[in-house]
Amino acid sequence: MTDSAILDAFFEECEDLLVALSDGLADMRDGKADNETVNAVFRSVHSIKGAAGAFSLEDLVSFAHIFETVLDEVRANKLAADDALLRVLQRAGDILADLVDAARDGLPADADQVDPVVTELQSFLGAESLVEEEFVFEALTLAFDDTPSSATYQVHFRPSREFYATGNDPALMIAALQELGRCTIHVQCADLPEQFADFHWEDGYLAWQVAVADQPNDLAIREVFQFVDDLCGLQITEDFDDQTVLGDKGFVSVAATETAEQPPAVASEADAETEDLAVAPTKVEKPAKRAASTLRVDPERIDRLINAVGELIINQSVISQRIDEAGLPNSAELHSDLDDYKLLAREIQEGVMAIRAQPVKPLFQRMLRIAREAADATGKDVNLVTEGDATEVDKIVVERLADPLTHMIRNAIDHGIEKPEDRASANKPATGTLRLTASQRSGSIVIEIIDDGAGLNRTRIREIAVSKGLISGEAQLTEQEIDHLLFAPGFSTATQVTNLSGRGVGMDVVKTAITALGGRIAISSITGQGTTFSITLPLTLAVMDGMIINVGGQTMVVPISSILETIRPTTADLSRIGLHSQLIRIRGEYVPIIDLAERLNMRPSSHAMTDRVLLLLQTEAVTQCALAVDDIFDQRQVVVKSMQGSYGEISGISGATILGDGKIALIIDPDAIASAPPSEMKLLIQTQREVTHAPT
Amino acid sequence: MHQHEDAKAAKQIEFVTLVAGGQSFCIEITQIREIRRWTPVTLLPHSPPYVLGVINLRGAVIPILDLAAKLGFQPIEPTERHVIIIIAIEERIVGLLVESVSEILGISSDMVRDTPRTQEDDSTRAINGIIPTGDDMIKILSLEALLPATLATAA
């Protein structure tokens, strides 16, 4: 492994540790914590510090150290984990995550952010603890290129009951240590019960003290215990000949991998009954139970696999088409073989897609932080509750959801949830509740952001929309239509530009981001009770339901998600406007027609509309248009191929797919098509219609 | 062994020679993925005239350019006899329609001459050296110069 590969591994591990940290802190806040939770939180910070020290990441180490010191006090019940402390601990967790990010990007830490938290953390520590703050990190720095210096390490190893219960054998550990270097082994039997009747064979009474000589650092030793470190008490200390500093907390916390079960002080070694134990060197086997349950894979490899599987699916449909053409009798065995092939191909596809799936948990956890910050900034009391953390979505979807969700959480806290005093007068608990939920519903995932705030102020929204010229003063709008105005470009209800949500980006940006993911967003709001935003997203971006159409002799695909209905226009419904444009009247409203062939520069619009099929598109919540195409063939799942890598962006085209006959069909981007000539588009308020699909 | 390498101080390079717009060009063989017969393409909207469209190359969507038109010559009228050279630059794979592919030319790198300064046009900008042959010379195409970061924005 190269240095950078080790560093990468460190940062990956940090991610996991930060998740564990955040989980633990959340449990502590919710009062669900036990001793093990506090220990787990401590371990996370400690592990980050330990590894960061090896990489000389000074900022990270010094912050983690003070953080850890506070946690240690909590762990020792010297500090009560009250609300005030928990708040600081959570902020410290945020800062720690920032510092890890900064270290990864090679940037200096943001002192403005870090220092106040450090001060707060220190305020929880007595003067005595502060004195302890003397680091010996330099001595432990991993020197990759230098000749390693050697030291003797003292390993104190005390297996727990679980260690034995999971089929581990201390002899294997000791044998592994012996492979590392010269070992002096002492067994400590002080804990053996005096009465034989008290002896329970499944309890671990023995501990071992092993001195491992000639080790450049303690990493190799830790590796030996990697898979059992939470099943045993383990203490690894560097032996400085005359000045053994065992038991000194300041040192131990730097050098030792501490675990749930604190080993007894090694100082008891002298009066413990010790005897030399000769352990036959045995082959080390990794215990199966603790084996890694996840696999880190380069996303590019998965992309390649997904592509190949997409090909397999296309190839399968090519073969079925060929077989159909061959006109074999229905009884031919080939047909049943082909059915098996189809099933298998589908199964492989689903399996491969599942590899990309990721739980939304890390994303939701980021939102906890966003909510905390937003609540602090607005002086509101808000509790963010997440549900369905385990729901899995395509990794890309998870990544691209971060920005819209951040925006919506901030919005909900800034605009949705009332100030504590207002809440009190409305007979609501002073602390507002924001729920962030994820669930899977038949092929799509639904994410909801539900606040228990005041609900949308529709009068105000209407006024703003009129003042910004989005709607005319006379327009009669239903409540739902008014709510949808929030997504209109340039709309913002913030009367003042606040630091938080009035950054010139509005919900239209959220909407755009969601539609770019092939999803939709809806609002419902009850005055006085709160607002719910529901985002519906496809499970993966690689496959999409499309309507196969014909335009000017070319086959193209329109995403089903944006088609509301298909219409065969009659002359009576059509009317001309301006020089070139036409409108179609649908249930009393006029919707502009976009001729797809003309829009894509394929031919001038000359064909009579009555020969065409119109697809009523739902593009932006408040804009509708009818797309004129020549014919509709079919409706099916297509594998989406991006063209940006090899060609670049094409206006109106979002990608391409390969049809059963091997030909390429371009995929229409309805939003781009609809928004291309903005001057011709009118903002039409529409209620959402039931989707009727065309006959296939 | 060492002697052999010394002799190779001037590197041996292989080029595939081709004809586009009636002139001889060559492309370094390491940049070529494969050579295929012309197959009908799917047209792209809003594309510059030298972009013929896209084809399906074993599941990848590959843009096809008319090399002659890209170099500023008369566009090629593609027929069954025309050839597409699939090239790879970094991560991108692009097909070039040419009139014909002639041979593989192995030469020593010291035979490559700098492009003489001439009046600049689309075709001279895409040439980064010439190779003199018996009675003619062959121009080396610089694919990097020929194909900007994205083809669509280059339009």
PDB file of C-alpha atoms in Angstrom, chain A residues 414-582:
ATOM      1  CA  ASP A 414     -36.604  29.314   9.052  1.00  0.00           C
ATOM      2  CA  HIS A 415     -40.112  29.733   7.625  1.00  0.00           C
ATOM      3  CA  GLY A 416     -42.128  26.750   8.756  1.00  0.00           C
ATOM      4  CA  ILE A 417     -41.573  26.351  12.458  1.00  0.00           C
ATOM      5  CA  GLU A 418     -42.650  29.256  14.628  1.00  0.00           C
ATOM      6  CA  LYS A 419     -40.694  30.943  17.358  1.00  0.00           C
ATOM      7  CA  PRO A 420     -41.072  29.294  20.802  1.00  0.00           C
ATOM      8  CA  GLU A 421     -43.280  32.094  22.123  1.00  0.00           C
ATOM      9  CA  ASP A 422     -45.582  31.859  19.108  1.00  0.00           C
ATOM     10  CA  ARG A 423     -45.786  28.139  19.532  1.00  0.00           C
ATOM     11  CA  ALA A 424     -46.676  28.525  23.180  1.00  0.00           C
ATOM     12  CA  SER A 425     -49.506  30.900  22.360  1.00  0.00           C
ATOM     13  CA  ALA A 426     -50.772  28.401  19.762  1.00  0.00           C
ATOM     14  CA  ASN A 427     -50.873  25.700  22.422  1.00  0.00           C
ATOM     15  CA  LYS A 428     -48.033  23.749  20.884  1.00  0.00           C
ATOM     16  CA  PRO A 429     -44.940  22.404  22.614  1.00  0.00           C
ATOM     17  CA  ALA A 430     -42.155  24.990  22.518  1.00  0.00           C
ATOM     18  CA  THR A 431     -39.882  22.595  20.698  1.00  0.00           C
ATOM     19  CA  GLY A 432     -40.832  22.232  17.066  1.00  0.00           C
ATOM     20  CA  THR A 433     -40.629  18.826  15.464  1.00  0.00           C
ATOM     21  CA  LEU A 434     -39.317  18.261  11.995  1.00  0.00           C
ATOM     22  CA  ARG A 435     -39.653  14.764  10.619  1.00  0.00           C
ATOM     23  CA  LEU A 436     -37.502  13.492   7.795  1.00  0.00           C
ATOM     24  CA  THR A 437     -38.711  10.154   6.545  1.00  0.00           C
ATOM     25  CA  ALA A 438     -37.769   7.806   3.754  1.00  0.00           C
ATOM     26  CA  SER A 439     -39.766   4.857   2.537  1.00  0.00           C
ATOM     27  CA  GLN A 440     -39.969   2.675  -0.504  1.00  0.00           C
ATOM     28  CA  ARG A 441     -43.189   2.458  -2.475  1.00  0.00           C
ATOM     29  CA  SER A 442     -43.392   0.209  -5.515  1.00  0.00           C
ATOM     30  CA  GLY A 443     -40.338   1.089  -7.522  1.00  0.00           C
ATOM     31  CA  SER A 444     -39.855   4.553  -6.134  1.00  0.00           C
ATOM     32  CA  ILE A 445     -38.659   6.082  -2.954  1.00  0.00           C
ATOM     33  CA  VAL A 446     -40.604   8.716  -1.093  1.00  0.00           C
ATOM     34  CA  ILE A 447     -38.858  11.223   1.116  1.00  0.00           C
ATOM     35  CA  GLU A 448     -40.967  13.469   3.253  1.00  0.00           C
ATOM     36  CA  ILE A 449     -40.109  16.555   5.220  1.00  0.00           C
ATOM     37  CA  ILE A 450     -42.860  17.202   7.694  1.00  0.00           C
ATOM     38  CA  ASP A 451     -42.884  20.162  10.048  1.00  0.00           C
ATOM     39  CA  ASP A 452     -45.412  20.938  12.753  1.00  0.00           C
ATOM     40  CA  GLY A 453     -45.174  24.657  12.127  1.00  0.00           C
ATOM     41  CA  ALA A 454     -47.734  27.228  11.175  1.00  0.00           C
ATOM     42  CA  GLY A 455     -48.409  25.953   7.680  1.00  0.00           C
ATOM     43  CA  LEU A 456     -48.149  27.979   4.516  1.00  0.00           C
ATOM     44  CA  ASN A 457     -49.384  31.523   4.612  1.00  0.00           C
ATOM     45  CA  ARG A 458     -51.374  31.400   1.399  1.00  0.00           C
ATOM     46  CA  THR A 459     -52.512  35.013   1.470  1.00  0.00           C
ATOM     47  CA  ARG A 460     -48.907  36.091   1.702  1.00  0.00           C
ATOM     48  CA  ILE A 461     -47.753  33.682  -1.007  1.00  0.00           C
ATOM     49  CA  ARG A 462     -50.454  34.989  -3.304  1.00  0.00           C
ATOM     50  CA  GLU A 463     -49.507  38.600  -2.655  1.00  0.00           C
ATOM     51  CA  ILE A 464     -45.876  37.894  -3.422  1.00  0.00           C
ATOM     52  CA  ALA A 465     -46.750  36.027  -6.588  1.00  0.00           C
ATOM     53  CA  VAL A 466     -48.875  38.945  -7.754  1.00  0.00           C
ATOM     54  CA  SER A 467     -46.223  41.503  -6.829  1.00  0.00           C
ATOM     55  CA  LYS A 468     -43.589  39.535  -8.723  1.00  0.00           C
ATOM     56  CA  GLY A 469     -45.851  39.277 -11.720  1.00  0.00           C
ATOM     57  CA  LEU A 470     -46.069  35.523 -11.565  1.00  0.00           C
ATOM     58  CA  ILE A 471     -49.841  35.573 -11.614  1.00  0.00           C
ATOM     59  CA  SER A 472     -52.374  38.254 -12.321  1.00  0.00           C
ATOM     60  CA  GLY A 473     -54.245  39.872  -9.438  1.00  0.00           C
ATOM     61  CA  GLU A 474     -57.535  38.447 -10.643  1.00  0.00           C
ATOM     62  CA  ALA A 475     -56.411  34.844 -10.990  1.00  0.00           C
ATOM     63  CA  GLN A 476     -58.610  32.404  -9.101  1.00  0.00           C
ATOM     64  CA  LEU A 477     -56.361  29.798  -7.556  1.00  0.00           C
ATOM     65  CA  THR A 478     -57.090  26.769  -5.476  1.00  0.00           C
ATOM     66  CA  GLU A 479     -55.082  26.236  -2.300  1.00  0.00           C
ATOM     67  CA  GLN A 480     -52.990  23.626  -4.025  1.00  0.00           C
ATOM     68  CA  GLU A 481     -52.212  25.952  -6.883  1.00  0.00           C
ATOM     69  CA  ILE A 482     -51.124  28.640  -4.467  1.00  0.00           C
ATOM     70  CA  ASP A 483     -48.857  26.182  -2.679  1.00  0.00           C
ATOM     71  CA  HIS A 484     -47.229  25.276  -5.972  1.00  0.00           C
ATOM     72  CA  LEU A 485     -46.301  28.895  -6.537  1.00  0.00           C
ATOM     73  CA  LEU A 486     -43.471  28.259  -4.084  1.00  0.00           C
ATOM     74  CA  PHE A 487     -41.705  26.381  -6.844  1.00  0.00           C
ATOM     75  CA  ALA A 488     -42.005  29.197  -9.356  1.00  0.00           C
ATOM     76  CA  PRO A 489     -38.613  30.590 -10.366  1.00  0.00           C
ATOM     77  CA  GLY A 490     -37.737  33.761  -8.522  1.00  0.00           C
ATOM     78  CA  PHE A 491     -40.224  33.188  -5.778  1.00  0.00           C
ATOM     79  CA  SER A 492     -39.259  33.738  -2.182  1.00  0.00           C
ATOM     80  CA  THR A 493     -41.493  34.271   0.823  1.00  0.00           C
ATOM     81  CA  ALA A 494     -38.706  35.597   2.970  1.00  0.00           C
ATOM     82  CA  THR A 495     -39.626  39.195   3.640  1.00  0.00           C
ATOM     83  CA  GLN A 496     -36.066  39.780   4.655  1.00  0.00           C
ATOM     84  CA  VAL A 497     -33.055  38.113   3.211  1.00  0.00           C
ATOM     85  CA  THR A 498     -31.947  36.058   6.160  1.00  0.00           C
ATOM     86  CA  ASN A 499     -28.571  34.495   6.474  1.00  0.00           C
ATOM     87  CA  LEU A 500     -30.192  31.119   6.356  1.00  0.00           C
ATOM     88  CA  SER A 501     -32.541  30.580   3.504  1.00  0.00           C
ATOM     89  CA  GLY A 502     -32.731  33.823   1.602  1.00  0.00           C
ATOM     90  CA  ARG A 503     -29.599  33.324  -0.373  1.00  0.00           C
ATOM     91  CA  GLY A 504     -31.248  34.102  -3.636  1.00  0.00           C
ATOM     92  CA  VAL A 505     -32.053  30.461  -4.218  1.00  0.00           C
ATOM     93  CA  GLY A 506     -35.593  29.437  -3.783  1.00  0.00           C
ATOM     94  CA  MET A 507     -37.626  26.301  -3.919  1.00  0.00           C
ATOM     95  CA  ASP A 508     -37.399  26.411  -7.698  1.00  0.00           C
ATOM     96  CA  VAL A 509     -33.811  25.264  -7.353  1.00  0.00           C
ATOM     97  CA  VAL A 510     -34.931  22.381  -5.169  1.00  0.00           C
ATOM     98  CA  LYS A 511     -37.557  21.532  -7.722  1.00  0.00           C
ATOM     99  CA  THR A 512     -35.025  21.584 -10.549  1.00  0.00           C
ATOM    100  CA  ALA A 513     -32.664  19.335  -8.624  1.00  0.00           C
ATOM    101  CA  ILE A 514     -35.443  16.846  -7.925  1.00  0.00           C
ATOM    102  CA  THR A 515     -36.682  16.772 -11.502  1.00  0.00           C
ATOM    103  CA  ALA A 516     -33.107  16.310 -12.682  1.00  0.00           C
ATOM    104  CA  LEU A 517     -33.180  13.100 -10.670  1.00  0.00           C
ATOM    105  CA  GLY A 518     -36.353  12.041 -12.451  1.00  0.00           C
ATOM    106  CA  GLY A 519     -38.418  12.766  -9.375  1.00  0.00           C
ATOM    107  CA  ARG A 520     -41.310  14.961  -8.350  1.00  0.00           C
ATOM    108  CA  ILE A 521     -42.073  17.115  -5.400  1.00  0.00           C
ATOM    109  CA  ALA A 522     -45.423  17.917  -3.860  1.00  0.00           C
ATOM    110  CA  ILE A 523     -46.581  20.100  -0.962  1.00  0.00           C
ATOM    111  CA  SER A 524     -49.470  19.791   1.371  1.00  0.00           C
ATOM    112  CA  SER A 525     -50.091  22.175   4.180  1.00  0.00           C
ATOM    113  CA  ILE A 526     -52.670  22.611   6.903  1.00  0.00           C
ATOM    114  CA  THR A 527     -52.820  26.045   8.460  1.00  0.00           C
ATOM    115  CA  GLY A 528     -51.660  25.941  12.040  1.00  0.00           C
ATOM    116  CA  GLN A 529     -50.600  22.305  11.864  1.00  0.00           C
ATOM    117  CA  GLY A 530     -47.671  22.252   9.538  1.00  0.00           C
ATOM    118  CA  THR A 531     -46.409  21.567   6.066  1.00  0.00           C
ATOM    119  CA  THR A 532     -45.339  18.379   4.324  1.00  0.00           C
ATOM    120  CA  PHE A 533     -43.052  18.221   1.336  1.00  0.00           C
ATOM    121  CA  SER A 534     -43.045  14.845  -0.425  1.00  0.00           C
ATOM    122  CA  ILE A 535     -40.320  13.953  -2.848  1.00  0.00           C
ATOM    123  CA  THR A 536     -40.868  10.914  -5.044  1.00  0.00           C
ATOM    124  CA  LEU A 537     -37.754   9.578  -6.701  1.00  0.00           C
ATOM    125  CA  PRO A 538     -36.868   6.638  -8.894  1.00  0.00           C
ATOM    126  CA  LEU A 539     -34.786   3.976  -7.154  1.00  0.00           C
ATOM    127  CA  THR A 540     -32.057   4.239  -9.704  1.00  0.00           C
ATOM    128  CA  LEU A 541     -31.030   6.584 -12.450  1.00  0.00           C
ATOM    129  CA  ALA A 542     -29.762   3.862 -14.708  1.00  0.00           C
ATOM    130  CA  VAL A 543     -33.165   2.541 -15.715  1.00  0.00           C
ATOM    131  CA  MET A 544     -36.218   4.569 -16.551  1.00  0.00           C
ATOM    132  CA  ASP A 545     -39.761   4.086 -17.800  1.00  0.00           C
ATOM    133  CA  GLY A 546     -40.066   5.684 -21.177  1.00  0.00           C
ATOM    134  CA  MET A 547     -42.578   6.174 -23.909  1.00  0.00           C
ATOM    135  CA  ILE A 548     -41.130   5.245 -27.278  1.00  0.00           C
ATOM    136  CA  ILE A 549     -42.169   7.810 -29.858  1.00  0.00           C
ATOM    137  CA  ASN A 550     -41.486   8.674 -33.474  1.00  0.00           C
ATOM    138  CA  VAL A 551     -40.547  12.174 -34.560  1.00  0.00           C
ATOM    139  CA  GLY A 552     -39.614  12.954 -38.123  1.00  0.00           C
ATOM    140  CA  GLY A 553     -38.604   9.357 -38.747  1.00  0.00           C
ATOM    141  CA  GLN A 554     -36.409   9.171 -35.634  1.00  0.00           C
ATOM    142  CA  THR A 555     -37.239   7.018 -32.656  1.00  0.00           C
ATOM    143  CA  MET A 556     -37.013   8.816 -29.336  1.00  0.00           C
ATOM    144  CA  VAL A 557     -37.939   8.261 -25.719  1.00  0.00           C
ATOM    145  CA  VAL A 558     -39.944  10.557 -23.424  1.00  0.00           C
ATOM    146  CA  PRO A 559     -39.747   9.815 -19.677  1.00  0.00           C
ATOM    147  CA  ILE A 560     -43.108   8.532 -18.483  1.00  0.00           C
ATOM    148  CA  SER A 561     -42.703  10.425 -15.217  1.00  0.00           C
ATOM    149  CA  SER A 562     -43.258  13.727 -16.974  1.00  0.00           C
ATOM    150  CA  ILE A 563     -46.189  12.702 -19.171  1.00  0.00           C
ATOM    151  CA  LEU A 564     -49.602  13.528 -17.742  1.00  0.00           C
ATOM    152  CA  GLU A 565     -51.708  12.291 -20.622  1.00  0.00           C
ATOM    153  CA  THR A 566     -51.741  11.798 -24.360  1.00  0.00           C
ATOM    154  CA  ILE A 567     -54.146  13.617 -26.613  1.00  0.00           C
ATOM    155  CA  ARG A 568     -55.302  13.208 -30.222  1.00  0.00           C
ATOM    156  CA  PRO A 569     -56.136  16.819 -31.039  1.00  0.00           C
ATOM    157  CA  THR A 570     -59.205  17.798 -33.034  1.00  0.00           C
ATOM    158  CA  THR A 571     -59.414  20.952 -35.085  1.00  0.00           C
ATOM    159  CA  ALA A 572     -61.915  22.431 -32.658  1.00  0.00           C
ATOM    160  CA  ASP A 573     -59.418  22.235 -29.771  1.00  0.00           C
ATOM    161  CA  LEU A 574     -56.603  23.950 -31.646  1.00  0.00           C
ATOM    162  CA  SER A 575     -56.083  27.654 -32.042  1.00  0.00           C
ATOM    163  CA  ARG A 576     -53.240  29.719 -33.430  1.00  0.00           C
ATOM    164  CA  ILE A 577     -51.442  32.413 -31.533  1.00  0.00           C
ATOM    165  CA  GLY A 578     -48.767  34.724 -32.910  1.00  0.00           C
ATOM    166  CA  LEU A 579     -47.045  33.818 -36.132  1.00  0.00           C
ATOM    167  CA  HIS A 580     -46.071  30.227 -35.459  1.00  0.00           C
ATOM    168  CA  SER A 581     -47.441  29.086 -32.171  1.00  0.00           C
ATOM    169  CA  GLN A 582     -50.486  27.003 -31.504  1.00  0.00           C
TER     170      GLN A 582
END
